[in-house]
Short mmCIF file of C-alpha atoms in Angstrom, two decimals:
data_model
loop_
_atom_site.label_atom_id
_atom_site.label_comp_id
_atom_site.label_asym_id
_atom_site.label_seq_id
_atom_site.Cartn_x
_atom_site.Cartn_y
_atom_site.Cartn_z
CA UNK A 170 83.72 99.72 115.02
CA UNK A 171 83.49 96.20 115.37
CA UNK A 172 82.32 96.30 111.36
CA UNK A 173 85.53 97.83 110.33
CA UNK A 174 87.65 95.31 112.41
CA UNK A 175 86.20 92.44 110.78
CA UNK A 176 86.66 93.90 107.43
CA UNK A 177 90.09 94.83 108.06
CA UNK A 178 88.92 98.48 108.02
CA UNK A 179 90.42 99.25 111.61
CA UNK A 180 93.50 97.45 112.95
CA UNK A 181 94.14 96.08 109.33
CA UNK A 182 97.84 94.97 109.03
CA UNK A 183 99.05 94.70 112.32
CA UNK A 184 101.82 92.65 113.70
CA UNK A 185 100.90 90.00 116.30
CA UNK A 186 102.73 89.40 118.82
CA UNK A 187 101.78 85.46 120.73
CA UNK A 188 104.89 83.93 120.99
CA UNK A 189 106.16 83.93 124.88
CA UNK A 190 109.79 84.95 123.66
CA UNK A 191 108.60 88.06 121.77
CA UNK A 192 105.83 88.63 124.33
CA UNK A 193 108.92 88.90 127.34
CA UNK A 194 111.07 90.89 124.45
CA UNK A 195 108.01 93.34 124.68
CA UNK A 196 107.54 93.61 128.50
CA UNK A 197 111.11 94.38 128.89
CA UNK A 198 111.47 96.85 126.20
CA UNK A 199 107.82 98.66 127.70
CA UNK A 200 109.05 98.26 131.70
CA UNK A 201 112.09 100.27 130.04
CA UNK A 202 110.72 102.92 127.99
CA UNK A 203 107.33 103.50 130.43
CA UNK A 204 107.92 101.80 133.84
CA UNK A 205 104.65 100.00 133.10
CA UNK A 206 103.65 96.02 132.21
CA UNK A 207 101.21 93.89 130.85
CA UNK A 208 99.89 90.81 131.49
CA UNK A 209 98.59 89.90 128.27
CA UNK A 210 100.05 86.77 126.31
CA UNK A 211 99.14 87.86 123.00
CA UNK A 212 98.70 90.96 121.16
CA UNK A 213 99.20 92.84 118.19
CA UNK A 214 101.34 95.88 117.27
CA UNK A 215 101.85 98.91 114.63
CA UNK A 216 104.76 100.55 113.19
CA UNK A 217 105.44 101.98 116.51
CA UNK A 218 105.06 98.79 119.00
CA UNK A 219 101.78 100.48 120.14
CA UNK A 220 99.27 97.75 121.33
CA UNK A 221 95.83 98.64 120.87
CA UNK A 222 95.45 95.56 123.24
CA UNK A 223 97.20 97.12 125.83
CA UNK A 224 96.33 100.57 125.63
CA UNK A 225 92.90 99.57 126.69
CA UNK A 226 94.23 97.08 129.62
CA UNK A 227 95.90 100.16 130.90
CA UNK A 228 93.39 102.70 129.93
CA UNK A 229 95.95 104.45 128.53
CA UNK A 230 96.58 104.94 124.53
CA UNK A 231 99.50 107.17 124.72
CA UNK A 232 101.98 104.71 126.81
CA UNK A 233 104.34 104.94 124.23
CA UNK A 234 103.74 108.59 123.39
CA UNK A 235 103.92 110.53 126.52
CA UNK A 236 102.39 114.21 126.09
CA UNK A 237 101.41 113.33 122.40
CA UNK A 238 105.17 114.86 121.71
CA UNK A 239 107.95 112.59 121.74
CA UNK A 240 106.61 109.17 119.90
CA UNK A 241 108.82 105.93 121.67
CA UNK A 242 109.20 103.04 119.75
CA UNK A 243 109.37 99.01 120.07
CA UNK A 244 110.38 96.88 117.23
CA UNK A 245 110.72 93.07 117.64
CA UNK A 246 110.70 92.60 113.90
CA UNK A 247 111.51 94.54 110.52
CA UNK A 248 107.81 93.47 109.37
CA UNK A 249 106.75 96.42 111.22
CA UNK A 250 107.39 98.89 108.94
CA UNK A 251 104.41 97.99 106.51
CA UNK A 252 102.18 98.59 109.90
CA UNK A 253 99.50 100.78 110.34
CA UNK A 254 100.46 103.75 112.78
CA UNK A 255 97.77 104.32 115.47
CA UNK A 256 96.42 106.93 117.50
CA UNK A 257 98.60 109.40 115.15
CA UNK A 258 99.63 113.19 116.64
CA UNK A 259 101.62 114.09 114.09
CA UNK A 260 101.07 113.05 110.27
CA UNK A 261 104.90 112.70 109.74
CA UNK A 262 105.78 110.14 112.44
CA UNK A 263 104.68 106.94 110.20
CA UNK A 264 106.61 108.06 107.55
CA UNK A 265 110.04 108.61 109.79
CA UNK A 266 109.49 105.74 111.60
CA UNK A 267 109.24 103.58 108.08
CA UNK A 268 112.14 105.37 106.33
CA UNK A 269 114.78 104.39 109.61
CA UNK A 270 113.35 101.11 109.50
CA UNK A 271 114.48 100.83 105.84
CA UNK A 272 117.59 102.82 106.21
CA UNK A 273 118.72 99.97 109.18
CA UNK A 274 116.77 97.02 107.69
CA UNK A 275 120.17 94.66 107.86
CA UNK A 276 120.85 96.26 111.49
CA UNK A 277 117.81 95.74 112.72
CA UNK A 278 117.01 92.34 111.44
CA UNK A 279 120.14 91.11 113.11
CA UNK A 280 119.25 92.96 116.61
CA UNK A 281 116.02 92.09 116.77
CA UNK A 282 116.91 88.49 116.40
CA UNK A 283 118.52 88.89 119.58
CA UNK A 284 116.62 92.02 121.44
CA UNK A 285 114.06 93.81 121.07
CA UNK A 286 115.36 97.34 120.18
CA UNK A 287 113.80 100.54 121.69
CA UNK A 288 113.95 104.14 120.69
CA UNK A 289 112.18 107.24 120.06
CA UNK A 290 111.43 110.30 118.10
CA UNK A 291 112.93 113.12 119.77
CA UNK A 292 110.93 116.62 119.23
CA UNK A 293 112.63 120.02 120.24
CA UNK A 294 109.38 120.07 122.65
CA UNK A 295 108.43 117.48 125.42
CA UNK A 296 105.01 119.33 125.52
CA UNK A 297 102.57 121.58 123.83
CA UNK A 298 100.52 123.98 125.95
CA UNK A 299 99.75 126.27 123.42
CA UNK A 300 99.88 126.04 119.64
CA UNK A 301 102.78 128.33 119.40
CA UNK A 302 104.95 125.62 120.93
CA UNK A 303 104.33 123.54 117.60
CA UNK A 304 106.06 126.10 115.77
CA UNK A 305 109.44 125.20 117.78
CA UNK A 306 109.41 121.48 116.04
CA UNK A 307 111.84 121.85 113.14
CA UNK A 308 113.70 118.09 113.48
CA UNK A 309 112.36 114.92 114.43
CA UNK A 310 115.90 112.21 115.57
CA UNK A 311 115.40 108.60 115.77
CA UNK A 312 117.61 106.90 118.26
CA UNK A 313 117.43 103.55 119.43
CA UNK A 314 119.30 100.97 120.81
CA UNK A 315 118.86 97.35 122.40
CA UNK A 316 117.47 97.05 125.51
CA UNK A 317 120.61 95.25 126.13
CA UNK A 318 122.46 98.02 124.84
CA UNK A 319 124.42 95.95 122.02
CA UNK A 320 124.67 99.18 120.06
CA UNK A 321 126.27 101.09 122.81
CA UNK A 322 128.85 98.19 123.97
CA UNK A 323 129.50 97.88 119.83
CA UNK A 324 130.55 101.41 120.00
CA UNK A 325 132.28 101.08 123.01
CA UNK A 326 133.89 97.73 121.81
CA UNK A 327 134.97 99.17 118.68
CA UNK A 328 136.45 101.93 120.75
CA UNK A 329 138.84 99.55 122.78
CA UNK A 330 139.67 97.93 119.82
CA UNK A 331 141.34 100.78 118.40
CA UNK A 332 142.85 102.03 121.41
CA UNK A 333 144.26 98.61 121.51
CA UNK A 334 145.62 98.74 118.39
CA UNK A 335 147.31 101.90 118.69
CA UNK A 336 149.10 101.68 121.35
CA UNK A 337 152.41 99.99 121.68
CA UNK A 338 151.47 98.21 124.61
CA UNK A 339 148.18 97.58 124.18
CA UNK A 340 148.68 93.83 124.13
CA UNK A 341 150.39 94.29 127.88
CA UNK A 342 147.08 95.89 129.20
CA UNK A 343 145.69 93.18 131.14
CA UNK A 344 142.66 95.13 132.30
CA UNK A 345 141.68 96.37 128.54
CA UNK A 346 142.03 93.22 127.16
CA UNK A 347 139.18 92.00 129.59
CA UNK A 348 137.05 94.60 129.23
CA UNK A 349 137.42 93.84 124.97
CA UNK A 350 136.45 90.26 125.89
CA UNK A 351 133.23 90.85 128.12
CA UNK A 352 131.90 92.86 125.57
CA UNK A 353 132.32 91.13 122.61
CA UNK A 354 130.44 87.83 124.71
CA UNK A 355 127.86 90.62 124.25
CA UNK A 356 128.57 91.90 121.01
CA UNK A 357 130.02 89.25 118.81
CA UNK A 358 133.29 90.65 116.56
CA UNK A 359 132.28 94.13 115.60
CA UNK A 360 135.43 93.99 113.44
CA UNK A 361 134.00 91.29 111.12
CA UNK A 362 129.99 91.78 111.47
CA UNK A 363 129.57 95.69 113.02
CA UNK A 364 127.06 97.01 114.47
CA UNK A 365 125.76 100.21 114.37
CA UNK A 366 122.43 102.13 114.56
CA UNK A 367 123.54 105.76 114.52
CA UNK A 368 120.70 108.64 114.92
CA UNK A 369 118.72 110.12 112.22
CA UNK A 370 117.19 113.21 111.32
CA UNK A 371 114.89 114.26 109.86
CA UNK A 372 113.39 117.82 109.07
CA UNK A 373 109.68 118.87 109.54
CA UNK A 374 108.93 122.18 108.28
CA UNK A 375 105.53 120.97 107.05
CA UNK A 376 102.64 118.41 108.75
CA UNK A 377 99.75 118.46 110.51
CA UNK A 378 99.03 117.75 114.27
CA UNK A 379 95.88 116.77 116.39
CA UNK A 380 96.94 118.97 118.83
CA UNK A 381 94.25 121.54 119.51
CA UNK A 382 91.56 120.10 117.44
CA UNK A 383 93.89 119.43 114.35
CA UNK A 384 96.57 121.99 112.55
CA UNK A 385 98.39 122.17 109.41
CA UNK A 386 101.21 124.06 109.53
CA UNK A 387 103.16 124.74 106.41
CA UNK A 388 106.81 126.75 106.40
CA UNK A 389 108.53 125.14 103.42
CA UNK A 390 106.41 126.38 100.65
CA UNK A 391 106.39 130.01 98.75
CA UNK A 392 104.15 131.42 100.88
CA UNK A 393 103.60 129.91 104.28
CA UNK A 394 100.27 129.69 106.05
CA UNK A 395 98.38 127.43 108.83
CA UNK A 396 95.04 126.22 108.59
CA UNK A 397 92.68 125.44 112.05
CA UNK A 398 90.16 122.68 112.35
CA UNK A 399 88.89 125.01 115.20
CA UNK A 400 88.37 128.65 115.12
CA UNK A 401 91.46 130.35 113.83
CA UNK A 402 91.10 132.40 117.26
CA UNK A 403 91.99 129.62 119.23
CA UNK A 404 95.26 129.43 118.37
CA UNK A 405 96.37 132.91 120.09
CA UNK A 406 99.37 134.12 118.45
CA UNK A 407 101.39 132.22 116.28
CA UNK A 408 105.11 133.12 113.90
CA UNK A 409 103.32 131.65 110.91
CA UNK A 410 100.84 134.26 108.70
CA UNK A 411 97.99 134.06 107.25
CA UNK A 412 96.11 132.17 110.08
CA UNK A 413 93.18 130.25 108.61
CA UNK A 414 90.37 128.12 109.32
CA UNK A 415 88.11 125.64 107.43
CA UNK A 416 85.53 128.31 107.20
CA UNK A 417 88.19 130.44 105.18
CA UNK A 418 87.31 128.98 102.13
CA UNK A 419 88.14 131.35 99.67
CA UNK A 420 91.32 132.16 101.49
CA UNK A 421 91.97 128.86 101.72
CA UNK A 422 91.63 127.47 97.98
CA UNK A 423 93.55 131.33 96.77
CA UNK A 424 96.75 130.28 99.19
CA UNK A 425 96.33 126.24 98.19
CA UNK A 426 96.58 127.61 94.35
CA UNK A 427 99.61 130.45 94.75
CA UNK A 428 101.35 127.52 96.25
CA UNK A 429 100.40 125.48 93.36
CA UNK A 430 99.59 122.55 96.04
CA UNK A 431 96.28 121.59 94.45
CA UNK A 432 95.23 120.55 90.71
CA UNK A 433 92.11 120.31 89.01
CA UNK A 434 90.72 116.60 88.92
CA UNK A 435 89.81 117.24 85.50
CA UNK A 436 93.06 118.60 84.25
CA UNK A 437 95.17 115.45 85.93
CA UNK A 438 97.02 113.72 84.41
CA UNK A 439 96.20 109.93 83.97
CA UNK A 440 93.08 110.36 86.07
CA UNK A 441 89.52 109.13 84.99
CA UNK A 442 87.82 112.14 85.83
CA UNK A 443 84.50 111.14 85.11
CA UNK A 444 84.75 108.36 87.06
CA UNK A 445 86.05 110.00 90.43
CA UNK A 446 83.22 112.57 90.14
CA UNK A 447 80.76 109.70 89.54
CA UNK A 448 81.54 108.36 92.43
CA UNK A 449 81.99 111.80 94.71
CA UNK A 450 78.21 112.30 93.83
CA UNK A 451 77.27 108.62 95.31
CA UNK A 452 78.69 109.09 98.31
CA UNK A 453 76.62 112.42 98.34
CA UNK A 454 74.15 111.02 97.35
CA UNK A 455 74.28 108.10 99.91
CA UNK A 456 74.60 110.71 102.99
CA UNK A 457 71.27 112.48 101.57
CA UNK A 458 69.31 109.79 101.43
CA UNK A 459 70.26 108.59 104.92
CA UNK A 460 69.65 112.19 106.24
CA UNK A 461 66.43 111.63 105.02
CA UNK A 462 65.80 108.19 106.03
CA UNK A 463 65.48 106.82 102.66
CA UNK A 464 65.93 102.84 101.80
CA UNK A 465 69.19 102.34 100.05
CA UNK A 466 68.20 99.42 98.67
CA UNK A 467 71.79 97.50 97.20
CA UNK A 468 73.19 100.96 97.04
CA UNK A 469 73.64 100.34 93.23
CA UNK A 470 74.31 103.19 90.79
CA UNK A 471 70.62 102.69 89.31
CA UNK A 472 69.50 102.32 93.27
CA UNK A 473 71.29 105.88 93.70
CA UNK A 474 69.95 107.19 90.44
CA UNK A 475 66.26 106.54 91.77
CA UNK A 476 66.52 107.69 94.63
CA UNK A 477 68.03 110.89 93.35
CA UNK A 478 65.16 111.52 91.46
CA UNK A 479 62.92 110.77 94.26
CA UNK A 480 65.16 114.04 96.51
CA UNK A 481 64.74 116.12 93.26
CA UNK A 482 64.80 119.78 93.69
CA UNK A 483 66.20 119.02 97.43
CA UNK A 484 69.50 117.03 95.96
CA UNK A 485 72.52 118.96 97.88
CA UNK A 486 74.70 121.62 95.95
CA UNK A 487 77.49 119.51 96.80
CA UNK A 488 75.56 117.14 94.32
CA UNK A 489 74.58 119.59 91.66
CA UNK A 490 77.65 121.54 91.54
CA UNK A 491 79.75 117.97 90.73
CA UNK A 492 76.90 116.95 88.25
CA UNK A 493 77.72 120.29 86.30
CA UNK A 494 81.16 119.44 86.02
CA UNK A 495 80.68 115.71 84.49
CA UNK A 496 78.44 117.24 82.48
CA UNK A 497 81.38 119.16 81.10
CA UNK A 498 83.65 116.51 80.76
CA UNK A 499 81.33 113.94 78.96
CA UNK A 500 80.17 116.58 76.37
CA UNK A 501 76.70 117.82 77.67
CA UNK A 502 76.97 120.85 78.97
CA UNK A 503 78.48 124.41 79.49
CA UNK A 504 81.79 124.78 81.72
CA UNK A 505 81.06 125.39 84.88
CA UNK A 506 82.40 128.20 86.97
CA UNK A 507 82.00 127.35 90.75
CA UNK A 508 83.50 130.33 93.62
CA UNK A 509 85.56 128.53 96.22
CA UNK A 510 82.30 129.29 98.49
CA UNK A 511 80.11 126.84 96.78
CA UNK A 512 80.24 123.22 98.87
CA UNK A 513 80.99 121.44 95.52
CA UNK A 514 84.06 123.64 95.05
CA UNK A 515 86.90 121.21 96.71
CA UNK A 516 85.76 118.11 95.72
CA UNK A 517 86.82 119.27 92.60
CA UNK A 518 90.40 118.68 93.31
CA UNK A 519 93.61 116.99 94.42
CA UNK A 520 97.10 117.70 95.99
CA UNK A 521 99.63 118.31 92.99
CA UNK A 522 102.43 116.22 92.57
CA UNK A 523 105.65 116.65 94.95
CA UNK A 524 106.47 115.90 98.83
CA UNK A 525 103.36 117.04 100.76
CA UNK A 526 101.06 115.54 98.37
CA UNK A 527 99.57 112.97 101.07
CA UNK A 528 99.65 116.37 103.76
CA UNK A 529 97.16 118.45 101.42
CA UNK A 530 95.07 115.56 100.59
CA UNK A 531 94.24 115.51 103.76
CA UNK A 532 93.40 119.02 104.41
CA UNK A 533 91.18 118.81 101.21
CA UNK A 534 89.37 115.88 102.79
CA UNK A 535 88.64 118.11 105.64
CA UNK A 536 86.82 120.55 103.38
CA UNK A 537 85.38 117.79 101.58
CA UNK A 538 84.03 115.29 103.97
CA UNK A 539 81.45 113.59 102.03
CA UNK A 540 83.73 111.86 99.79
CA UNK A 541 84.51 108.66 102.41
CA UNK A 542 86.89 106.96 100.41
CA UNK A 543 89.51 109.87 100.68
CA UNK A 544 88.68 110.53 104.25
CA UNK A 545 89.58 106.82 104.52
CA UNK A 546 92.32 106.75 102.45
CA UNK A 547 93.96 110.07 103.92
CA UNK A 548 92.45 111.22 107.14
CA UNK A 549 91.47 108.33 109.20
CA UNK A 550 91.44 109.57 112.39
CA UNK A 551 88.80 112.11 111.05
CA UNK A 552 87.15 108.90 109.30
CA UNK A 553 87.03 107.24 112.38
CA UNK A 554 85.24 109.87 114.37
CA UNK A 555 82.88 110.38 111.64
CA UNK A 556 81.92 107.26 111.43
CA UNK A 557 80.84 106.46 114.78
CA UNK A 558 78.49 109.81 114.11
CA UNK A 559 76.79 107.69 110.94
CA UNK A 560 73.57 105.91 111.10
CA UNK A 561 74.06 101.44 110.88
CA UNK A 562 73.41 102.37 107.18
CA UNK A 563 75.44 104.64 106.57
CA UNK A 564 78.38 102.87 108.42
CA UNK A 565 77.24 99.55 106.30
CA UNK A 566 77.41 101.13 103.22
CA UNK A 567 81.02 102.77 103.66
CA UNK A 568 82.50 99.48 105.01
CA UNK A 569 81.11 97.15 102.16
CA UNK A 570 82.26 99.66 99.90
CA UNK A 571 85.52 100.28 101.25
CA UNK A 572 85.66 96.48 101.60
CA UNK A 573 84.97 95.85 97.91
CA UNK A 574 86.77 98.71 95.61
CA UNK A 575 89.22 99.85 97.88
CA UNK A 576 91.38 96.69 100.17
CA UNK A 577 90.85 94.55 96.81
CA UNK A 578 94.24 96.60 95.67
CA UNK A 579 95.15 99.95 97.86
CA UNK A 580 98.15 100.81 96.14
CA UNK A 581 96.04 101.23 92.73
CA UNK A 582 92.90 102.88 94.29
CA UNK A 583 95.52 105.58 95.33
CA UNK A 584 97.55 105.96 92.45
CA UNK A 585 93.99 106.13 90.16
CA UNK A 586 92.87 109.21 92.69
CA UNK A 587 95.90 110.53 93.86
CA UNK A 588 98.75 110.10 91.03
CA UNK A 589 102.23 108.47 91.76
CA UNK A 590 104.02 107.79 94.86
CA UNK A 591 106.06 110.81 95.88
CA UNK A 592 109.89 109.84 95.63
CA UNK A 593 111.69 109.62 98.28
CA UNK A 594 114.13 112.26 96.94
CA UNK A 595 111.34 114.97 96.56
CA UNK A 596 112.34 117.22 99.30
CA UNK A 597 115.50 117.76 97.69
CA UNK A 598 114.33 118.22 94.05
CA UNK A 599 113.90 122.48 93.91
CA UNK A 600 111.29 121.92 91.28
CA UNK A 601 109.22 120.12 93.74
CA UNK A 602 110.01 121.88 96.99
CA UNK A 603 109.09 125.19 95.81
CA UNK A 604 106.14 124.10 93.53
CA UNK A 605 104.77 125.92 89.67
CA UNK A 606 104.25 129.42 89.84
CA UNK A 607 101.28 129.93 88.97
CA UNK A 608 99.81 133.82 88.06
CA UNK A 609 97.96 135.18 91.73
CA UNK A 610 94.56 134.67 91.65
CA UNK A 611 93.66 132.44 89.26
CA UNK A 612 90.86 130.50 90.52
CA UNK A 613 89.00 133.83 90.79
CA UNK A 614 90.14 135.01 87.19
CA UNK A 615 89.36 131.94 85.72
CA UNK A 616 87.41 129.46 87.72
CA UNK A 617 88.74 126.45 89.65
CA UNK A 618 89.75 124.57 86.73
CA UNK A 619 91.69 126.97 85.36
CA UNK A 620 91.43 128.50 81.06
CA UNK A 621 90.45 124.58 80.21
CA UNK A 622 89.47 124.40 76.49
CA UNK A 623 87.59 121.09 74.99
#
């Protein structure tokens, strides 16, 4: 791992923390929150005010996330919301934690200038002990506060100051008029510069969790399902139908297309097809050779090309079933009609537009795992664990490539693969909440790519 630190593969972006005011900020906001300390003097945080630093001085990586349920929070500074978020449960809590960031960004630059300010997402649950307690999350609220309370006494403050005001005698009411004055020395004049940080909420009817080996859950599309990293057995009973897991393949891809989730990489729009399936088949192509021990030489195109000849007959049908397709697209040969069975068959595709885009990319990097730069891109906790399964040349490969075409400029590497950003008003756009309608079963009526003429 230390590769991908140096690179800025691992722990990329994250806020340090050295100074001794920001460093007592922290201890007072974690002895708050957790009971516990540190005795570092420096460190660096994410999104969340999780320390990698200190969840290995205390052994423990979920000190801010007790049960893997209810995510608490540190900021000391608004710069946290372009942070990585660590050590993820649930694939939503980045995303909340950025949008009340930006919702508060005035708020919370002036408290933090003062305070650190402390909070938490608040599940329905406080624990999971067995998948159908996941089913109970429908909200996620963000509250937060001080860990002087400012927010609190501003409320309170602003309270007093209206009670003042509307009664006759207010002005007579030695004992209120005190109470005003200790907590604006606290406050400053809420009636000029206010101060508020009410709660927010947000809904959750779709996301995945790494609870019990990993789950996607979807509720808010036409026809609901779940999908298991583990056996679909494991998960006992559950309120959501049909239960699925990655070995459902054909299930899966039918219920991904009569939710019109997924598109065709050759039908997208503004994508260079022939150069994302070019690139698929290296990485392949790189995990074939290295399964076979085979010198990678610079890992160059005409590198790969050789030593693609050299597998031959042996090259995977991961491999061969993408070749067909490029084939197609640059002119040379028939369309090809792959069953949702074959390995090549999801590699073929992407999340459509709308608001779980980034959610079913990263089921589809599940059930295509030899394409690194997505499982980067959209799955790292699953990148991380593979990687430390990889041969050194394997992991040397990835890094220097992820290193040269992909932190060079993120934002465009993901918009080339994946399309535009979702807006943040998707969830509220019908159009996009409920998805095309497409005809029931058309991957197996017309292939994967759907009645494509040249």
């Amino acid at each position: 791992m230390k590769r991908l630190i140096a690179k800025g593969l691992m722990f990329g972006n994250l806020v340090e923390v050295s100074s001794p005011a920001l460093v007592e900020r922290y201890r007072r906001a974690m002895k708050h929150l957790t009971g516990k300390d540190t005795q570092l003097s420096d460190f660096h945080i994410d999104i969340s005010g999780y320390s990698p630093e200190i969840g290995d001085e205390l052994g423990d990586d979920l000190y801010l996330n007790p049960n893997g349920c209810n995510r608490q929070f540190i900021l000391l500074t608004t710069a946290q919301k372009t942070a990585p978020l660590l050590n993820i449960k649930f694939s939503t809590s980045r995303g909340i934690l950025q949008q009340f960031i930006e919702r508060n960004e005035a708020q919370l630059f002036a408290l933090t200038a003062r305070d650190a300010v402390a909070g938490e997402l608040e599940n329905t649950i406080y624990d999971a002990p067995t998948p159908a307690a996941l089913f109970d999350i429908r909200r996620v609220t963000v509250r937060a506060d001080t860990i002087g309370s400012h927010v609190r006494d501003a409320e309170k403050l602003a309270g007093l100051i209206d009670r003042f005001r509307r009664e006759p005698d207010g002005w007579r009411d030695d004992l209120l008029i005190a109470d005003m004055i200790e907590l604006a020395r606290k406050t400053g004049d809420v009636t000029r510069v206010p101060i508020a940080l009410p709660a927010m909420s947000f809904e959750q009817p779709n996301f995945w969790t790494s609870h019990f080996g990993g789950i996607y859950i979807f509720r808010d599309v036409r026809f609901p399902g779940v999908v298991s990293a583990l056996p679909k057995a494991s998960l006992g009973s559950v309120p959501v139908a049909p239960v699925m897991d990655l070995t459902d393949r054909t299930a899966i891809a039918d219920w991904l297309d009569r939710n019109g989730l997924i598109e065709p990489i050759v039908r997208a729009r503004g994508a260079d097809s022939a150069a994302i399936l070019r690139q698929k088949m290296d990485f392949i192509l790189v995990d074939a050779a290295d399964a076979l021990n085979l010198d990678l030489g610079q890992a160059t195109r005409p590198d790969l090309r050789k030593i693609a000849h050299r597998i031959g007959a042996a090259l995977p049908d991961e491999f061969k079933g993408l070749a067909a397709m490029l084939a197609w697209v640059e002119g040379a040969g028939d369309w090809p009609r792959l069953s949702a069975d074959h390995p090549a068959f999801f590699y073929a595709f992407r999340a459509a537009p709308g608001k779980d885009r980034d959610l079913v990319n990263m089921l589809l990097a599940e059930l295509a795992p030899l394409d690194v730069r997505q499982l980067y891109i959209t799955h790292k906790e699953l990148f991380y664990a593979s990687y430390r399964r990889w041969s050194d040349r394997k992991r040397q490969y990835v890094a220097d490539f992820l290193e040269r075409e992909y932190l060079v400029d993120r934002q465009g590497a993901r918009a080339a693969l994946f399309g535009a950003e979702p807006g943040m008003d998707d969830a509220a756009r019908p159009e996009m909440r409920d998805g095309p309608k497409p005809a029931p079963g058309l991957i197996r009526a017309v292939g994967p790519w759907g009645a494509v003429r040249r």
